[in-house]
JSON list of C-alpha atoms in Angstrom, two decimals:
[
{"chain": "A", "resi": 203, "resn": "MET", "atom": "CA", "xyz": [0.11, -0.17, 0.19]},
{"chain": "A", "resi": 204, "resn": "SER", "atom": "CA", "xyz": [1.36, 3.50, -0.57]},
{"chain": "A", "resi": 205, "resn": "TYR", "atom": "CA", "xyz": [0.44, 6.67, 1.01]},
{"chain": "A", "resi": 206, "resn": "ASN", "atom": "CA", "xyz": [0.40, 10.17, -0.40]},
{"chain": "A", "resi": 207, "resn": "LEU", "atom": "CA", "xyz": [2.00, 12.24, 2.62]},
{"chain": "A", "resi": 208, "resn": "ASN", "atom": "CA", "xyz": [3.38, 16.02, 2.91]},
{"chain": "A", "resi": 209, "resn": "VAL", "atom": "CA", "xyz": [7.14, 16.95, 3.79]},
{"chain": "A", "resi": 210, "resn": "ILE", "atom": "CA", "xyz": [8.10, 20.06, 4.70]},
{"chain": "A", "resi": 211, "resn": "VAL", "atom": "CA", "xyz": [11.80, 20.86, 4.43]},
{"chain": "A", "resi": 212, "resn": "GLU", "atom": "CA", "xyz": [13.23, 24.02, 6.00]},
{"chain": "A", "resi": 213, "resn": "LYS", "atom": "CA", "xyz": [17.12, 25.54, 5.40]},
{"chain": "A", "resi": 214, "resn": "ASP", "atom": "CA", "xyz": [18.60, 26.81, 8.47]},
{"chain": "A", "resi": 215, "resn": "ASP", "atom": "CA", "xyz": [22.32, 27.69, 9.02]},
{"chain": "A", "resi": 216, "resn": "GLU", "atom": "CA", "xyz": [23.10, 24.26, 10.30]},
{"chain": "A", "resi": 217, "resn": "GLY", "atom": "CA", "xyz": [21.65, 22.35, 7.28]},
{"chain": "A", "resi": 218, "resn": "TYR", "atom": "CA", "xyz": [18.19, 21.15, 6.64]},
{"chain": "A", "resi": 219, "resn": "TYR", "atom": "CA", "xyz": [15.17, 20.07, 9.04]},
{"chain": "A", "resi": 220, "resn": "ALA", "atom": "CA", "xyz": [12.27, 18.05, 7.30]},
{"chain": "A", "resi": 221, "resn": "TYR", "atom": "CA", "xyz": [9.17, 16.95, 9.01]},
{"chain": "A", "resi": 222, "resn": "CYS", "atom": "CA", "xyz": [5.87, 15.28, 7.77]},
{"chain": "A", "resi": 223, "resn": "PRO", "atom": "CA", "xyz": [2.83, 17.13, 9.41]},
{"chain": "A", "resi": 224, "resn": "GLU", "atom": "CA", "xyz": [0.38, 14.10, 9.32]},
{"chain": "A", "resi": 225, "resn": "LEU", "atom": "CA", "xyz": [2.53, 11.94, 11.16]},
{"chain": "A", "resi": 226, "resn": "GLU", "atom": "CA", "xyz": [3.06, 13.66, 14.55]},
{"chain": "A", "resi": 227, "resn": "GLY", "atom": "CA", "xyz": [6.64, 13.93, 15.79]},
{"chain": "A", "resi": 228, "resn": "CYS", "atom": "CA", "xyz": [8.00, 12.68, 12.62]},
{"chain": "A", "resi": 229, "resn": "GLN", "atom": "CA", "xyz": [11.02, 14.70, 12.09]},
{"chain": "A", "resi": 230, "resn": "THR", "atom": "CA", "xyz": [14.55, 14.67, 10.89]},
{"chain": "A", "resi": 231, "resn": "GLN", "atom": "CA", "xyz": [17.57, 16.65, 10.02]},
{"chain": "A", "resi": 232, "resn": "GLY", "atom": "CA", "xyz": [20.61, 16.44, 7.61]},
{"chain": "A", "resi": 233, "resn": "ASP", "atom": "CA", "xyz": [23.60, 18.64, 6.30]},
{"chain": "A", "resi": 234, "resn": "THR", "atom": "CA", "xyz": [22.09, 18.46, 2.92]},
{"chain": "A", "resi": 235, "resn": "LEU", "atom": "CA", "xyz": [18.99, 18.44, 1.15]},
{"chain": "A", "resi": 236, "resn": "ASP", "atom": "CA", "xyz": [19.55, 14.90, -0.28]},
{"chain": "A", "resi": 237, "resn": "GLU", "atom": "CA", "xyz": [20.45, 13.44, 3.24]},
{"chain": "A", "resi": 238, "resn": "THR", "atom": "CA", "xyz": [17.47, 15.05, 4.76]},
{"chain": "A", "resi": 239, "resn": "MET", "atom": "CA", "xyz": [15.06, 13.61, 2.13]},
{"chain": "A", "resi": 240, "resn": "ALA", "atom": "CA", "xyz": [16.91, 10.12, 2.85]},
{"chain": "A", "resi": 241, "resn": "ASN", "atom": "CA", "xyz": [16.41, 10.57, 6.65]},
{"chain": "A", "resi": 242, "resn": "ILE", "atom": "CA", "xyz": [12.60, 11.49, 6.40]},
{"chain": "A", "resi": 243, "resn": "LYS", "atom": "CA", "xyz": [11.86, 8.77, 4.08]},
{"chain": "A", "resi": 244, "resn": "GLU", "atom": "CA", "xyz": [13.45, 6.21, 6.69]},
{"chain": "A", "resi": 245, "resn": "ALA", "atom": "CA", "xyz": [11.62, 8.07, 9.37]},
{"chain": "A", "resi": 246, "resn": "ILE", "atom": "CA", "xyz": [8.16, 7.88, 7.78]},
{"chain": "A", "resi": 247, "resn": "ASP", "atom": "CA", "xyz": [8.60, 4.24, 7.00]},
{"chain": "A", "resi": 248, "resn": "LEU", "atom": "CA", "xyz": [9.75, 3.68, 10.68]},
{"chain": "A", "resi": 249, "resn": "TYR", "atom": "CA", "xyz": [6.57, 5.68, 11.91]},
{"chain": "A", "resi": 250, "resn": "LEU", "atom": "CA", "xyz": [4.56, 3.50, 9.75]},
{"chain": "A", "resi": 251, "resn": "GLU", "atom": "CA", "xyz": [5.72, 0.68, 10.88]},
{"chain": "A", "resi": 252, "resn": "THR", "atom": "CA", "xyz": [4.43, 1.25, 14.27]},
{"chain": "A", "resi": 253, "resn": "LEU", "atom": "CA", "xyz": [0.61, 1.82, 13.42]},
{"chain": "A", "resi": 254, "resn": "SER", "atom": "CA", "xyz": [-2.26, -0.27, 13.00]},
{"chain": "A", "resi": 255, "resn": "GLU", "atom": "CA", "xyz": [-4.23, -0.27, 10.00]},
{"chain": "A", "resi": 256, "resn": "VAL", "atom": "CA", "xyz": [-6.80, 1.65, 11.21]},
{"chain": "A", "resi": 257, "resn": "GLU", "atom": "CA", "xyz": [-4.45, 4.19, 12.51]},
{"chain": "A", "resi": 258, "resn": "LYS", "atom": "CA", "xyz": [-2.94, 4.74, 9.03]},
{"chain": "A", "resi": 259, "resn": "LYS", "atom": "CA", "xyz": [-6.53, 5.21, 7.55]},
{"chain": "A", "resi": 260, "resn": "GLU", "atom": "CA", "xyz": [-7.12, 7.97, 9.70]},
{"chain": "A", "resi": 261, "resn": "ILE", "atom": "CA", "xyz": [-3.98, 9.62, 8.85]},
{"chain": "A", "resi": 262, "resn": "ILE", "atom": "CA", "xyz": [-4.84, 9.30, 5.09]},
{"chain": "A", "resi": 263, "resn": "ARG", "atom": "CA", "xyz": [-8.20, 11.31, 5.71]},
{"chain": "A", "resi": 264, "resn": "ASN", "atom": "CA", "xyz": [-6.16, 14.29, 7.53]},
{"chain": "A", "resi": 265, "resn": "GLU", "atom": "CA", "xyz": [-6.11, 16.77, 4.65]},
{"chain": "A", "resi": 266, "resn": "ILE", "atom": "CA", "xyz": [-3.33, 19.61, 4.49]},
{"chain": "A", "resi": 267, "resn": "TYR", "atom": "CA", "xyz": [-3.79, 22.73, 2.49]},
{"chain": "A", "resi": 268, "resn": "LEU", "atom": "CA", "xyz": [-0.43, 24.52, 1.64]},
{"chain": "A", "resi": 269, "resn": "THR", "atom": "CA", "xyz": [-0.65, 27.99, -0.19]},
{"chain": "A", "resi": 270, "resn": "ASN", "atom": "CA", "xyz": [1.81, 30.96, -0.66]},
{"chain": "A", "resi": 271, "resn": "TYR", "atom": "CA", "xyz": [0.69, 34.63, 0.38]},
{"chain": "A", "resi": 272, "resn": "GLU", "atom": "CA", "xyz": [2.53, 37.60, -1.12]},
{"chain": "A", "resi": 273, "resn": "VAL", "atom": "CA", "xyz": [3.32, 39.78, 1.88]},
{"chain": "A", "resi": 274, "resn": "LYS", "atom": "CA", "xyz": [4.59, 43.58, 0.96]},
{"chain": "A", "resi": 275, "resn": "VAL", "atom": "CA", "xyz": [6.63, 45.12, 3.59]},
{"chain": "A", "resi": 276, "resn": "ALA", "atom": "CA", "xyz": [6.78, 49.07, 3.86]}
]
């Protein structure tokens, strides 16, 4: 079975930070974007292994909306 989950990646001074909003507490970091993406994939796989089928179905029903806003600063 496959799941369509969101991953948010943020860059900071130390490297990259990634998390999956649908999976509370599922987060990781890395020095490079590639490392961080590999780490979050592993974190998601391990997280999903701990869930029952019912819990997995509940996660899929969660909807997250992402949009961009242009903000003008005076």
